[in-house]
Amino acid sequence: MIHLQNILPVIIYAILLAIHYFLSRTGNKILGLIVPVGVIASLIYMYQADIIHMKLIGVIIIGIVALLFLAEEWQRAQKDK
């Protein structure tokens, strides 16, 4: 049986990508900043609260990769509009 603890982050990130894509397709380009700001804020919070047990460089790399995914999603949504 799959543990919910293992699959829940995947579901949350899929929902975040869907929300980001929807917000990026609207006419207002500023709405596309909501999810990236939330992702970075949550990474900072989780690092400060020691929820994710990583060194700072690991958190920075995860943040950069997440922003690259979100930027690509934003660009794709702008083309599809």
XYZ file of C-alpha atoms in Angstrom:
81
model
C 0.000 0.000 0.000
C 1.316 3.415 -0.943
C 1.806 5.689 2.029
C -0.007 9.003 1.808
C 3.063 10.720 3.223
C 5.074 9.724 0.145
C 2.512 10.653 -2.501
C 1.032 13.799 -0.943
C 3.902 16.133 -1.996
C 3.545 14.961 -5.602
C -0.179 15.730 -5.539
C 0.424 19.149 -3.966
C 3.051 20.094 -6.566
C 0.796 18.929 -9.413
C -2.010 21.111 -8.064
C 0.391 24.061 -7.719
C 1.512 23.662 -11.337
C -2.108 23.563 -12.498
C -2.946 26.708 -10.512
C 0.152 28.438 -11.862
C -0.748 27.510 -15.437
C -4.295 28.819 -14.976
C -3.109 32.096 -13.429
C -0.511 32.546 -16.172
C -3.132 32.216 -18.909
C -5.115 35.194 -17.656
C -4.584 38.560 -19.285
C -2.718 39.911 -16.260
C 0.920 38.797 -16.318
C 1.411 39.777 -12.663
C -0.886 36.922 -11.555
C 1.785 34.521 -12.770
C 4.000 35.703 -9.884
C 1.699 34.428 -7.138
C 2.805 30.787 -7.175
C 6.582 31.411 -7.566
C 6.548 33.847 -4.642
C 4.607 31.285 -2.596
C 7.043 28.515 -3.489
C 10.082 30.564 -2.470
C 8.369 31.752 0.725
C 7.472 28.176 1.647
C 11.034 26.983 0.957
C 12.418 29.714 3.211
C 9.916 28.844 5.932
C 10.606 25.110 5.731
C 14.364 25.713 5.882
C 14.094 28.079 8.853
C 11.709 25.753 10.727
C 13.991 22.775 9.973
C 11.183 20.898 8.241
C 13.450 19.986 5.355
C 16.723 18.609 6.627
C 19.129 19.950 4.027
C 22.031 22.320 3.852
C 21.445 25.808 2.502
C 22.990 24.999 -0.884
C 20.508 22.148 -1.378
C 17.568 24.424 -0.627
C 18.922 27.047 -3.032
C 19.287 24.447 -5.793
C 15.737 23.189 -5.208
C 14.476 26.779 -5.344
C 16.268 27.460 -8.621
C 14.961 24.255 -10.199
C 11.420 25.046 -9.027
C 11.634 28.558 -10.479
C 12.909 27.172 -13.784
C 9.933 24.797 -13.995
C 7.520 27.607 -13.147
C 9.136 29.973 -15.672
C 8.793 27.365 -18.412
C 5.168 26.781 -17.435
C 4.516 30.539 -17.506
C 6.116 30.882 -20.937
C 4.080 27.968 -22.304
C 0.871 29.456 -20.897
C 1.637 32.824 -22.493
C 2.046 31.137 -25.890
C -1.216 29.168 -25.515
C -3.247 32.240 -24.648
